[in-house]
Amino acid sequence: MNTVTPRFLTLIFFFFFISGGMLKIAKGQAPGQGAWCIAKPSTSDEELQNNIAYACTYINCKIIRPGGTCFEPQKLVNRASVVMNLYYQTYGRNYWNCDFKGSGIIAVTDPSYGDCKYSFKQ
């Protein structure tokens, strides 16, 4: 078994160098599939408010303010989801940009409703 392991590692290194030495890390979704960050339904109001406050220090949150397209319905989980997604889309759509201390989840179906369109960047 010791002679197989060095050969196997040599083969792996060979393919690594043939490919140009670059390995692409998958983002956990199929090509063309969307990904949106939303708040977990079980998240407390306090956590949702903290998520809004945090995200709005980095992104423009006028979309959830009076007159914004996502102001209605006036439910905290909806507003938090909108700004959490804006943050997620703005900062690279990495799973850690949707963590929000464990209160965010990545959805693969568009959560947009009515005039409130959730941002999506390929």
XYZ file of C-alpha atoms in Angstrom:
122
model
C 0.000 0.000 0.000
C 2.927 2.363 0.604
C 3.959 2.105 -3.060
C 0.461 3.060 -4.271
C 0.265 6.275 -2.250
C 3.365 7.946 -3.758
C 2.197 7.001 -7.261
C -1.244 8.387 -6.588
C 0.186 11.654 -5.270
C 2.483 11.902 -8.293
C -0.528 11.472 -10.570
C -2.468 14.179 -8.714
C 0.458 16.617 -8.977
C 0.809 15.771 -12.677
C -2.832 16.683 -13.360
C -2.500 19.790 -11.224
C 0.426 21.068 -13.299
C -1.163 20.090 -16.623
C -4.248 22.132 -15.716
C -2.087 25.221 -15.301
C -1.735 24.863 -11.561
C -5.110 26.407 -10.931
C -7.977 24.782 -9.138
C -11.332 26.520 -9.150
C -13.316 26.378 -5.938
C -16.992 25.626 -6.525
C -19.564 27.967 -5.008
C -22.008 25.137 -4.389
C -24.443 25.831 -7.212
C -25.023 24.771 -10.782
C -24.069 27.096 -13.641
C -26.832 29.627 -14.230
C -28.539 28.839 -10.937
C -29.442 31.806 -8.752
C -28.574 32.251 -5.098
C -30.168 34.702 -2.671
C -29.532 35.272 1.030
C -32.618 35.400 3.227
C -33.271 35.394 6.963
C -34.144 32.091 8.601
C -37.821 32.204 9.632
C -36.879 31.210 13.196
C -34.642 34.254 13.704
C -35.602 36.494 16.634
C -36.706 40.096 16.061
C -33.608 41.311 17.906
C -31.300 39.330 15.602
C -33.196 40.570 12.529
C -32.834 44.164 13.691
C -29.118 43.623 14.313
C -28.751 42.161 10.810
C -30.469 45.203 9.301
C -28.260 47.584 11.286
C -25.104 45.711 10.300
C -25.918 45.385 6.590
C -27.085 48.993 6.328
C -23.693 50.245 7.517
C -22.228 48.781 4.290
C -25.026 49.063 1.721
C -27.743 51.562 0.775
C -30.961 50.490 2.508
C -33.391 52.972 0.957
C -35.238 50.023 -0.600
C -36.740 49.141 2.832
C -37.427 52.730 3.927
C -40.821 54.477 3.449
C -41.357 54.865 -0.289
C -38.952 52.036 -1.116
C -40.147 49.117 -3.216
C -39.616 46.682 -0.301
C -41.111 48.837 2.478
C -44.304 46.726 2.418
C -45.126 44.407 4.040
C -43.856 45.922 7.240
C -42.513 42.646 8.589
C -39.042 42.554 10.044
C -38.173 39.211 8.451
C -38.971 40.600 4.975
C -36.917 43.743 5.460
C -34.003 41.850 6.981
C -34.030 39.364 4.106
C -33.907 42.151 1.521
C -30.890 43.892 3.056
C -29.127 40.645 3.949
C -29.418 39.671 0.287
C -28.147 43.074 -0.884
C -25.117 42.624 1.384
C -24.596 39.051 0.127
C -24.821 40.077 -3.540
C -22.586 43.136 -3.049
C -19.795 41.317 -1.237
C -19.346 38.340 -3.526
C -22.077 35.766 -2.926
C -19.869 33.666 -0.659
C -21.559 31.521 1.970
C -19.855 33.497 4.751
C -21.491 36.706 3.448
C -24.867 35.161 4.308
C -24.043 33.813 7.751
C -25.168 36.740 9.925
C -24.281 34.787 13.082
C -26.167 31.747 11.831
C -29.395 33.596 11.010
C -29.036 33.634 7.216
C -29.731 30.906 4.710
C -29.042 30.716 0.972
C -32.126 30.182 -1.191
C -31.967 28.938 -4.785
C -35.446 30.177 -5.724
C -36.038 33.887 -6.225
C -37.696 35.298 -3.070
C -38.905 38.459 -4.864
C -42.560 39.428 -4.364
C -44.751 42.116 -5.921
C -42.654 45.192 -6.690
C -39.928 44.055 -4.298
C -37.246 42.509 -6.494
C -34.334 40.837 -4.749
C -30.973 41.740 -6.232
C -29.104 39.004 -8.085
C -25.627 39.177 -9.634
C -24.078 36.365 -11.650
